[in-house]
Protein backbone atom coordinates (compact mmCIF):
# COMPACT_ATOMS: atom_id res chain seq x y z
CA UNK A 1 0.00 0.00 0.00
CA UNK A 2 2.88 2.37 0.76
CA UNK A 3 4.18 1.87 -2.78
CA UNK A 4 0.87 2.95 -4.29
CA UNK A 5 0.71 6.01 -2.03
CA UNK A 6 4.30 6.90 -2.92
CA UNK A 7 3.71 6.69 -6.69
CA UNK A 8 0.42 8.57 -6.42
CA UNK A 9 2.12 11.40 -4.51
CA UNK A 10 5.09 11.39 -6.90
CA UNK A 11 2.93 11.67 -10.01
CA UNK A 12 0.81 14.42 -8.45
CA UNK A 13 3.95 16.36 -7.52
CA UNK A 14 5.43 15.92 -11.01
CA UNK A 15 2.17 17.05 -12.59
CA UNK A 16 2.13 20.12 -10.38
CA UNK A 17 5.76 20.99 -11.01
CA UNK A 18 6.03 20.25 -14.75
CA UNK A 19 3.20 21.28 -17.13
CA UNK A 20 4.28 18.80 -19.82
CA UNK A 21 4.01 15.94 -17.38
CA UNK A 22 0.59 17.24 -16.26
CA UNK A 23 -0.69 16.96 -19.84
CA UNK A 24 0.32 13.29 -19.87
CA UNK A 25 -1.35 12.58 -16.53
CA UNK A 26 -4.49 14.63 -17.09
CA UNK A 27 -5.52 14.76 -20.75
CA UNK A 28 -7.78 17.52 -22.01
CA UNK A 29 -11.55 17.10 -21.85
CA UNK A 30 -13.05 15.29 -24.82
CA UNK A 31 -16.24 16.54 -26.46
CA UNK A 32 -19.05 13.99 -26.61
CA UNK A 33 -21.74 16.32 -27.97
CA UNK A 34 -21.22 19.40 -30.12
CA UNK A 35 -24.15 21.62 -31.20
CA UNK A 36 -26.75 18.93 -30.51
CA UNK A 37 -24.86 16.20 -32.39
CA UNK A 38 -23.37 13.13 -30.71
CA UNK A 39 -19.73 12.48 -31.62
CA UNK A 40 -19.68 8.68 -31.83
CA UNK A 41 -15.93 8.48 -32.36
CA UNK A 42 -15.29 10.28 -29.06
CA UNK A 43 -17.85 8.08 -27.29
CA UNK A 44 -15.85 5.03 -28.37
CA UNK A 45 -12.58 6.60 -27.18
CA UNK A 46 -14.07 7.14 -23.71
CA UNK A 47 -15.91 3.78 -23.63
CA UNK A 48 -19.25 5.54 -23.10
CA UNK A 49 -22.42 4.12 -24.64
CA UNK A 50 -25.22 6.27 -26.02
CA UNK A 51 -27.45 4.95 -23.23
CA UNK A 52 -24.98 6.13 -20.56
CA UNK A 53 -24.73 9.53 -22.23
CA UNK A 54 -28.50 9.90 -22.43
CA UNK A 55 -28.79 8.85 -18.79
CA UNK A 56 -26.39 11.63 -17.77
CA UNK A 57 -28.37 14.13 -19.82
CA UNK A 58 -31.64 13.06 -18.15
CA UNK A 59 -30.02 13.42 -14.72
CA UNK A 60 -29.18 17.01 -15.67
CA UNK A 61 -32.81 17.59 -16.69
CA UNK A 62 -32.20 17.61 -20.43
CA UNK A 63 -34.69 15.61 -22.46
CA UNK A 64 -33.74 16.69 -25.98
CA UNK A 65 -30.19 16.32 -27.29
CA UNK A 66 -30.73 19.23 -29.69
CA UNK A 67 -30.70 21.55 -26.64
CA UNK A 68 -27.12 20.59 -25.77
CA UNK A 69 -24.43 22.95 -27.03
CA UNK A 70 -21.50 20.92 -25.64
CA UNK A 71 -20.97 17.91 -23.41
CA UNK A 72 -17.41 17.08 -22.38
CA UNK A 73 -15.85 14.08 -20.73
CA UNK A 74 -13.09 14.97 -18.34
CA UNK A 75 -12.80 14.08 -14.68
CA UNK A 76 -16.59 14.50 -14.60
CA UNK A 77 -19.04 14.99 -17.41
CA UNK A 78 -19.79 18.68 -18.05
CA UNK A 79 -22.88 19.68 -20.01
CA UNK A 80 -23.67 23.07 -21.48
CA UNK A 81 -27.23 23.50 -22.72
CA UNK A 82 -28.71 26.41 -24.61
Coordinates of C-alpha atoms in Angstrom, one line a residue:
X1 CA 0.0 0.0 0.0
X2 CA 2.9 2.4 0.8
X3 CA 4.2 1.9 -2.8
X4 CA 0.9 2.9 -4.3
X5 CA 0.7 6.0 -2.0
X6 CA 4.3 6.9 -2.9
X7 CA 3.7 6.7 -6.7
X8 CA 0.4 8.6 -6.4
X9 CA 2.1 11.4 -4.5
X10 CA 5.1 11.4 -6.9
X11 CA 2.9 11.7 -10.0
X12 CA 0.8 14.4 -8.4
X13 CA 3.9 16.4 -7.5
X14 CA 5.4 15.9 -11.0
X15 CA 2.2 17.1 -12.6
X16 CA 2.1 20.1 -10.4
X17 CA 5.8 21.0 -11.0
X18 CA 6.0 20.3 -14.7
X19 CA 3.2 21.3 -17.1
X20 CA 4.3 18.8 -19.8
X21 CA 4.0 15.9 -17.4
X22 CA 0.6 17.2 -16.3
X23 CA -0.7 17.0 -19.8
X24 CA 0.3 13.3 -19.9
X25 CA -1.4 12.6 -16.5
X26 CA -4.5 14.6 -17.1
X27 CA -5.5 14.8 -20.8
X28 CA -7.8 17.5 -22.0
X29 CA -11.5 17.1 -21.9
X30 CA -13.0 15.3 -24.8
X31 CA -16.2 16.5 -26.5
X32 CA -19.0 14.0 -26.6
X33 CA -21.7 16.3 -28.0
X34 CA -21.2 19.4 -30.1
X35 CA -24.2 21.6 -31.2
X36 CA -26.7 18.9 -30.5
X37 CA -24.9 16.2 -32.4
X38 CA -23.4 13.1 -30.7
X39 CA -19.7 12.5 -31.6
X40 CA -19.7 8.7 -31.8
X41 CA -15.9 8.5 -32.4
X42 CA -15.3 10.3 -29.1
X43 CA -17.8 8.1 -27.3
X44 CA -15.9 5.0 -28.4
X45 CA -12.6 6.6 -27.2
X46 CA -14.1 7.1 -23.7
X47 CA -15.9 3.8 -23.6
X48 CA -19.3 5.5 -23.1
X49 CA -22.4 4.1 -24.6
X50 CA -25.2 6.3 -26.0
X51 CA -27.4 4.9 -23.2
X52 CA -25.0 6.1 -20.6
X53 CA -24.7 9.5 -22.2
X54 CA -28.5 9.9 -22.4
X55 CA -28.8 8.9 -18.8
X56 CA -26.4 11.6 -17.8
X57 CA -28.4 14.1 -19.8
X58 CA -31.6 13.1 -18.2
X59 CA -30.0 13.4 -14.7
X60 CA -29.2 17.0 -15.7
X61 CA -32.8 17.6 -16.7
X62 CA -32.2 17.6 -20.4
X63 CA -34.7 15.6 -22.5
X64 CA -33.7 16.7 -26.0
X65 CA -30.2 16.3 -27.3
X66 CA -30.7 19.2 -29.7
X67 CA -30.7 21.5 -26.6
X68 CA -27.1 20.6 -25.8
X69 CA -24.4 22.9 -27.0
X70 CA -21.5 20.9 -25.6
X71 CA -21.0 17.9 -23.4
X72 CA -17.4 17.1 -22.4
X73 CA -15.9 14.1 -20.7
X74 CA -13.1 15.0 -18.3
X75 CA -12.8 14.1 -14.7
X76 CA -16.6 14.5 -14.6
X77 CA -19.0 15.0 -17.4
X78 CA -19.8 18.7 -18.0
X79 CA -22.9 19.7 -20.0
X80 CA -23.7 23.1 -21.5
X81 CA -27.2 23.5 -22.7
X82 CA -28.7 26.4 -24.6

